Amino acid sequence: MKNIIKFGLSIAILLYTALHIISAIVDQPLLLELLPYAGLAIIIFAGLSIPLSRFKLPLFILLIGFIILIYSGSDIFPSILFGLQEMRNVIGILVIIPLISWVLQEEPYIEDMMSIFHDFINTSKKFYFAMISLTQVLTYFLLFGSITMMYQFINIILKDQNDEMWERYKGTALLRGYGLSTLWVITVPSFIVVVDTLGASIYIAIAQGFGIALVGTIIAVMFVSPTERKHNLNITPILQKEIDSVLLTASTDVKERKRNVIEFFFLFFSLFGAIFFIFSVWNIPLMILIPLVILGWIIIFYIYKRRVYKLKTIGKQYFLSELGKKAYQVSLMLSIGTLIFSLNQTNFAENVVGGLNYIESQISWLNPLYLLPFIVIILGLLGLGPLTVMVLVAGILKSLALPYPPELIVLAITSGSVISILISPVLMPLIVLSDSNGLNLFTNGVKSNWKYSIVFFIVTQIYIQLMIQIW
């Protein structure tokens, strides 16, 4: 019975995704009519396969949406069907983006990159900067899986340095790198959702987010020396010794290493560039464009590598083993879609605008862009991940018509997401890091990042408030 439910769940998720993608290409109303029924099947199969203790949040959100629909006097079943379509773009991205990780498993790209650039990472600050930067680049391909991959890779170099201070040195770099990636990396679902929903310029949002991420990286590096002095650590000589030891066992085929490094950067820029080129020429909505480009990019990669035969095996493995694991996330997005649709049937947006205007009238200097990061942080501490929060907050803000450039609203929300990732003990990035390095959630989160989070918030808000005056 369990196997039947698991298979049905995978079929329902695959069908929902396929209907969404095909309906985006072919104008066929019947496909959109079938889509919510596939969503309904996902919730039913997910409810049967996931223990109730873990499925409480999607059910709770569905219940709230149901109650709101009753209160608003809407037709219940048709409204639920509309709600189940609300998040189809997000679900398409959730299902498709993880496929990028297949590509990185084909060659030892990261190992070869480190062996080529080892002279640029031979001090504590340079190595820390490299860890944060490379984590952001890998997030482009692996999402929060970049934390695990980078940790395993760093441990190849620092395999004998595993006491608490060394683990905090490694862990803060990886967590901050992943957090900062949510400011600008176009394949991070939470970022692209808020950009697309608020109608912000993708070019400005990425440029602005990248700039703040770079500033955040520099601030993080500035924290390294005080930490070394405080704990009487001298990281650089130990690091240099460990790097030299690793290089002795590295492959001697320098030509192949260089080829893999060039290929890695080509893969990054080809995916990034293809998305922007197609968007600039045809102006296809990004939430639809990105999954389509990723699928085409993967197929072209395997054709180039002459490994097309692998696609069938990998696809079968993904369907049987990985697709069902997305049941909770997909069900949560379907539930949130129903909640957002139900809220749009009420005066909720007008009431929120009234509340924000009242606060601003009472405290003249306190505009909503000060408050938005705290909403995201609080929801994160309650267990709602960045994507969930972005879908909720952006869906609500879309109808508020705040008198600020959407790009600044995007930055305000995503800066809250960064801090939430750094300190919330119930979000996956922090849980994944703690599972990797063995430190408890409090140590990896609040204890290691509270000072950095305060500085980052202040610097980001200075930029936002200055830009309000200029923009």
XYZ file of C-alpha atoms in Angstrom:
471
model
C 0.000 0.000 0.000
C 2.818 2.395 0.883
C 4.462 1.808 -2.496
C 1.171 2.530 -4.284
C 0.742 5.811 -2.355
C 4.354 6.795 -3.023
C 3.971 6.041 -6.729
C 0.665 7.941 -6.881
C 2.278 10.920 -5.161
C 5.150 11.023 -7.668
C 2.707 10.725 -10.574
C 0.557 13.566 -9.178
C 3.546 15.904 -8.714
C 4.896 15.041 -12.168
C 1.449 15.538 -13.736
C 0.953 18.895 -12.001
C 4.378 20.092 -13.179
C 3.870 18.794 -16.732
C 0.419 20.404 -17.018
C 1.870 23.696 -15.791
C 4.792 23.665 -18.240
C 2.743 22.506 -21.244
C -0.025 25.035 -20.533
C 2.634 27.763 -20.427
C 3.685 26.809 -23.970
C 0.351 25.739 -25.487
C -2.775 27.846 -25.042
C -5.135 25.046 -24.065
C -7.754 25.896 -21.375
C -8.409 22.216 -20.672
C -4.898 21.829 -19.231
C -5.505 24.598 -16.698
C -8.840 23.017 -15.806
C -7.093 19.705 -15.043
C -4.231 21.351 -13.110
C -6.033 21.931 -9.764
C -7.276 18.340 -9.696
C -3.657 17.176 -9.925
C -2.963 19.558 -7.007
C -5.836 18.031 -5.058
C -4.366 14.567 -5.701
C -0.979 15.765 -4.393
C -2.511 16.906 -1.109
C -4.450 13.643 -0.693
C -1.448 11.398 -1.423
C 0.847 13.607 0.675
C -1.604 13.426 3.582
C -1.565 9.631 3.317
C 2.228 9.361 3.103
C 3.397 12.026 5.584
C 2.775 11.550 9.350
C 0.156 13.950 10.711
C 2.697 15.442 13.127
C 4.740 16.675 10.131
C 1.769 17.610 7.961
C 0.101 19.953 10.445
C 1.211 23.214 8.836
C -0.204 22.575 5.328
C -3.461 21.342 6.892
C -3.620 24.357 9.224
C -3.081 26.799 6.332
C -5.725 24.984 4.263
C -8.149 25.225 7.177
C -7.510 28.958 7.598
C -8.079 29.487 3.868
C -11.294 27.432 4.043
C -12.600 29.483 6.990
C -11.773 32.760 5.207
C -13.632 31.591 2.093
C -16.703 30.810 4.196
C -16.428 34.221 5.882
C -16.107 36.005 2.504
C -19.189 34.250 1.116
C -17.290 32.735 -1.830
C -18.235 29.465 -3.525
C -16.036 27.007 -1.642
C -15.073 24.291 -4.125
C -14.468 26.530 -7.188
C -12.434 28.890 -4.984
C -10.294 26.021 -3.695
C -9.641 24.935 -7.294
C -8.538 28.473 -8.170
C -6.345 28.528 -5.070
C -4.648 25.271 -6.073
C -3.536 26.966 -9.304
C -2.161 30.061 -7.565
C 1.304 28.600 -6.866
C 1.804 26.592 -10.050
C 4.820 28.698 -11.085
C 6.494 28.155 -7.715
C 5.880 24.408 -7.803
C 7.318 24.209 -11.317
C 10.513 25.826 -10.039
C 10.623 23.598 -6.929
C 10.471 20.456 -9.036
C 12.782 21.506 -11.883
C 15.618 23.492 -10.258
C 17.076 20.566 -8.216
C 17.771 18.790 -11.507
C 20.728 21.163 -11.985
C 22.668 19.181 -9.366
C 22.961 16.290 -11.846
C 25.354 18.367 -13.924
C 27.752 19.090 -11.048
C 28.070 15.392 -10.278
C 29.535 14.624 -13.703
C 33.027 16.057 -13.068
C 35.159 17.054 -10.000
C 34.607 20.746 -10.747
C 35.047 22.111 -7.217
C 38.142 20.068 -6.344
C 39.857 21.117 -9.569
C 38.915 24.750 -9.027
C 40.465 24.765 -5.555
C 43.641 23.127 -6.776
C 44.020 25.749 -9.534
C 43.329 28.755 -7.291
C 45.058 27.547 -4.112
C 47.449 30.547 -4.069
C 44.437 32.863 -3.734
C 43.027 31.108 -0.653
C 46.123 30.671 1.511
C 45.203 33.045 4.381
C 42.316 32.888 6.842
C 40.529 35.893 5.312
C 41.075 34.829 1.695
C 39.863 31.308 2.459
C 36.817 32.657 4.311
C 35.991 34.976 1.405
C 36.374 32.051 -1.002
C 34.071 29.828 1.088
C 31.311 32.463 1.170
C 31.663 33.295 -2.529
C 31.802 29.703 -3.751
C 28.809 28.769 -1.585
C 26.807 31.498 -3.334
C 27.870 30.233 -6.758
C 27.033 26.626 -5.833
C 23.653 27.728 -4.459
C 22.899 28.711 -8.046
C 23.079 24.991 -8.876
C 22.309 23.157 -5.619
C 20.206 25.489 -3.406
C 20.841 24.662 0.277
C 22.534 21.438 -0.854
C 25.511 23.748 -1.442
C 26.043 23.820 2.344
C 26.520 20.055 2.554
C 28.664 19.886 -0.574
C 30.908 22.771 0.502
C 31.262 21.368 4.024
C 32.356 17.989 2.675
C 34.800 19.674 0.339
C 36.271 21.982 3.021
C 36.742 18.968 5.267
C 38.979 17.453 2.603
C 41.300 20.399 3.256
C 40.700 20.874 6.997
C 40.040 17.252 7.921
C 42.036 17.462 11.184
C 40.593 20.808 12.339
C 37.261 19.919 13.902
C 37.019 21.543 17.338
C 34.218 24.066 18.013
C 36.104 27.200 16.941
C 37.174 25.663 13.628
C 33.650 24.373 13.011
C 32.262 27.836 13.673
C 34.836 29.309 11.289
C 33.698 26.920 8.557
C 30.003 26.935 9.464
C 29.504 30.705 9.583
C 31.078 31.071 6.140
C 28.774 28.463 4.599
C 25.592 29.676 6.299
C 26.308 33.332 5.523
C 27.185 32.439 1.945
C 23.894 30.608 1.480
C 21.932 33.379 3.208
C 23.487 36.096 1.034
C 22.701 34.105 -2.112
C 18.978 34.678 -1.472
C 19.589 38.368 -2.260
C 20.544 37.833 -5.903
C 20.769 34.231 -7.166
C 18.116 33.870 -9.844
C 17.557 30.131 -9.320
C 16.726 30.548 -5.609
C 12.916 30.146 -5.556
C 12.324 32.645 -2.735
C 14.179 35.392 -4.645
C 12.549 34.857 -8.013
C 9.076 34.537 -6.438
C 9.241 37.948 -4.765
C 10.779 39.612 -7.853
C 8.138 38.136 -10.142
C 5.211 38.763 -7.806
C 6.076 42.407 -7.121
C 6.917 43.128 -10.748
C 10.434 44.342 -9.951
C 13.084 44.732 -12.642
C 15.088 41.506 -12.570
C 18.211 43.335 -13.710
C 18.053 45.967 -10.970
C 17.037 43.404 -8.331
C 19.994 41.138 -9.139
C 22.507 44.003 -9.428
C 21.288 45.524 -6.168
C 21.170 42.175 -4.371
C 24.624 41.218 -5.629
C 26.016 44.539 -4.401
C 24.548 44.085 -0.921
C 25.717 40.445 -0.906
C 29.241 41.627 -1.711
C 29.073 44.151 1.131
C 27.717 41.384 3.388
C 30.630 39.151 2.374
C 33.154 41.880 3.205
C 31.493 42.472 6.588
C 31.700 38.722 7.272
C 35.415 38.693 6.421
C 35.941 41.648 8.789
C 34.616 39.458 11.616
C 37.382 36.868 11.069
C 40.327 38.689 12.721
C 38.468 39.669 15.937
C 37.278 36.060 16.256
C 40.843 34.762 15.843
C 42.131 37.154 18.517
C 39.278 36.389 20.904
C 39.823 32.629 20.760
C 43.614 32.774 20.350
C 43.457 31.092 16.929
C 46.109 31.409 14.253
C 44.331 30.005 11.222
C 46.633 31.008 8.351
C 49.712 28.781 9.022
C 47.529 25.750 9.780
C 45.486 26.400 6.635
C 48.590 26.704 4.460
C 49.941 23.439 5.831
C 46.659 21.617 5.174
C 46.375 22.990 1.610
C 49.921 21.882 0.808
C 49.091 18.409 2.119
C 46.011 18.167 -0.099
C 47.885 19.351 -3.185
C 50.367 16.491 -2.801
C 47.560 14.013 -3.448
C 45.839 16.031 -6.205
C 45.715 14.864 -9.806
C 48.839 15.669 -11.794
C 46.866 16.241 -15.002
C 46.926 20.043 -14.924
C 45.397 20.307 -18.397
C 42.314 18.345 -17.327
C 41.959 20.415 -14.148
C 42.054 23.657 -16.125
C 39.528 22.274 -18.580
C 37.106 21.417 -15.761
C 37.461 24.877 -14.202
C 36.790 26.571 -17.555
C 33.851 24.234 -18.132
C 32.397 25.035 -14.693
C 32.420 28.783 -15.341
C 31.015 28.206 -18.815
C 28.151 26.192 -17.311
C 27.420 28.981 -14.811
C 27.426 31.781 -17.379
C 25.631 29.769 -20.060
C 22.668 29.092 -17.762
C 22.692 32.628 -16.378
C 23.139 34.143 -19.846
C 20.492 31.994 -21.559
C 17.872 33.057 -19.015
C 18.659 36.748 -19.454
C 18.965 36.600 -23.240
C 15.614 34.881 -23.737
C 13.952 37.146 -21.161
C 15.265 40.302 -22.851
C 14.198 39.171 -26.340
C 10.812 37.567 -25.659
C 9.977 38.891 -22.159
C 8.613 35.519 -21.007
C 7.666 35.557 -17.280
C 10.702 34.399 -15.313
C 8.780 31.848 -13.258
C 7.892 30.077 -16.499
C 11.147 30.770 -18.347
C 13.602 29.451 -15.744
C 12.307 25.831 -15.564
C 12.137 25.643 -19.371
C 15.699 26.960 -19.790
C 17.010 24.575 -17.115
C 15.474 21.555 -18.836
C 16.945 22.572 -22.195
C 20.319 23.396 -20.611
C 20.563 19.961 -18.957
C 19.714 18.139 -22.185
C 22.296 20.186 -24.146
C 24.931 19.465 -21.464
C 24.464 15.691 -21.742
C 24.480 15.887 -25.536
C 27.751 17.863 -25.383
C 29.235 15.304 -22.979
C 27.993 12.454 -25.177
C 26.222 10.955 -22.178
C 22.610 11.181 -23.349
C 22.157 7.569 -22.272
C 22.406 8.759 -18.646
C 19.300 10.934 -18.893
C 16.936 7.953 -18.796
C 18.648 6.432 -15.748
C 18.869 9.723 -13.853
C 15.285 10.659 -14.749
C 14.001 7.313 -13.510
C 15.977 7.646 -10.280
C 14.647 11.186 -9.727
C 11.060 10.043 -10.283
C 11.291 7.002 -8.017
C 13.493 8.370 -5.231
C 13.478 12.184 -5.168
C 10.124 13.441 -6.434
C 8.145 12.002 -3.526
C 10.436 13.807 -1.057
C 9.042 17.113 -2.295
C 5.543 16.201 -1.120
C 5.664 18.422 1.973
C 7.005 21.492 0.163
C 4.618 21.130 -2.763
C 1.627 20.570 -0.452
C 2.639 23.616 1.575
C 2.770 25.766 -1.570
C -0.657 24.499 -2.660
C -2.053 25.355 0.780
C -0.522 28.831 0.700
C -1.989 29.401 -2.754
C -5.429 28.639 -1.360
C -4.831 30.997 1.580
C -3.641 33.857 -0.667
C -6.609 33.401 -2.996
C -9.002 33.427 -0.052
C -7.407 36.583 1.423
C -7.845 38.307 -1.923
C -11.602 37.747 -1.596
C -11.665 39.927 1.552
C -10.609 43.435 2.621
C -7.404 42.085 4.120
C -5.081 44.149 1.875
C -6.916 47.389 2.594
C -6.760 46.720 6.350
C -3.006 46.053 6.190
C -2.459 49.290 4.250
C -4.488 51.156 6.829
C -2.426 49.656 9.654
C 0.888 50.557 7.989
C -0.307 54.095 7.284
C -1.360 54.487 10.919
C 2.050 53.326 12.202
C 3.809 55.700 9.802
C 1.610 58.601 10.896
C 2.442 57.946 14.550
C 6.188 57.449 14.020
C 7.130 59.640 11.061
C 10.581 58.126 10.448
C 9.368 54.518 10.629
C 8.284 53.433 7.152
C 7.203 49.883 6.203
C 10.613 49.049 4.726
C 12.012 49.077 8.275
C 9.347 46.600 9.366
C 9.258 44.127 6.451
C 12.533 42.362 7.392
C 11.205 41.739 10.915
C 8.022 40.157 9.549
C 10.170 37.705 7.567
C 12.472 37.058 10.558
C 9.575 36.401 12.944
C 7.848 34.046 10.502
C 11.194 32.277 10.023
C 11.580 31.778 13.769
C 8.094 30.246 13.740
C 9.305 27.651 11.230
C 8.226 29.125 7.893
C 11.050 28.814 5.358
C 12.183 31.633 3.052
C 10.097 30.418 0.106
C 6.953 30.046 2.222
C 7.433 33.493 3.717
C 8.150 35.098 0.347
C 5.045 33.586 -1.198
C 2.909 34.810 1.699
C 4.413 38.259 2.122
C 4.855 39.020 -1.589
C 1.345 37.764 -2.332
C -0.041 40.174 0.246
C 2.218 43.109 -0.693
C 1.291 42.755 -4.356
C -2.158 44.163 -3.607
C -0.990 46.856 -1.162
C 0.494 49.260 -3.747
C 3.153 50.596 -1.377
C 4.641 53.920 -2.586
C 8.180 52.552 -2.975
C 10.128 51.116 -5.908
C 9.451 47.355 -6.025
C 13.200 46.675 -6.143
C 13.638 48.254 -2.694
C 10.710 46.233 -1.348
C 12.391 43.111 -2.743
C 15.639 44.011 -0.952
C 13.853 44.755 2.331
C 12.122 41.361 2.282
C 15.145 39.351 1.146
C 17.388 41.010 3.755
C 14.982 39.652 6.352
C 15.322 36.261 4.694
C 19.131 36.402 5.087
C 18.876 37.046 8.835
C 16.149 34.432 9.240
C 18.393 31.802 7.604
C 21.290 32.762 9.912
C 19.456 32.539 13.235
C 16.309 30.422 12.921
C 16.889 26.950 14.432
C 13.894 25.465 12.627
C 14.897 26.209 9.020
C 16.560 23.666 6.753
C 19.873 25.492 6.040
C 20.754 25.651 9.738
C 19.524 22.113 10.350
C 21.611 20.831 7.411
C 24.713 22.640 8.713
C 24.266 21.273 12.241
C 23.809 17.794 10.839
C 27.116 18.218 8.976
C 29.357 19.740 11.646
C 27.815 18.274 14.803
C 27.344 21.614 16.599
C 23.947 22.367 18.107
C 21.471 24.666 16.362
C 21.906 27.499 18.854
C 25.697 27.549 18.423
C 25.549 27.436 14.631
C 22.759 30.011 14.559
C 22.216 32.740 17.124
C 25.500 32.368 19.016
C 27.643 32.556 15.884
C 25.641 35.065 13.857
C 23.746 37.536 16.054
C 26.385 40.290 15.849
C 26.799 39.828 12.119
C 23.004 39.902 11.648
C 22.686 43.245 13.468
C 25.467 44.849 11.420
C 24.043 43.447 8.178
C 20.556 44.775 8.997
C 21.875 48.259 9.801
C 23.997 48.482 6.633
C 21.149 47.239 4.420
C 18.663 49.665 5.963
C 21.054 52.596 5.506
C 21.160 51.759 1.797
C 17.379 51.292 1.527
C 16.513 54.514 3.354
C 19.035 56.517 1.305
C 17.645 55.089 -1.918
C 14.094 56.041 -0.894
C 15.225 59.676 -0.888
C 17.042 59.361 -4.242
C 14.880 56.956 -6.291
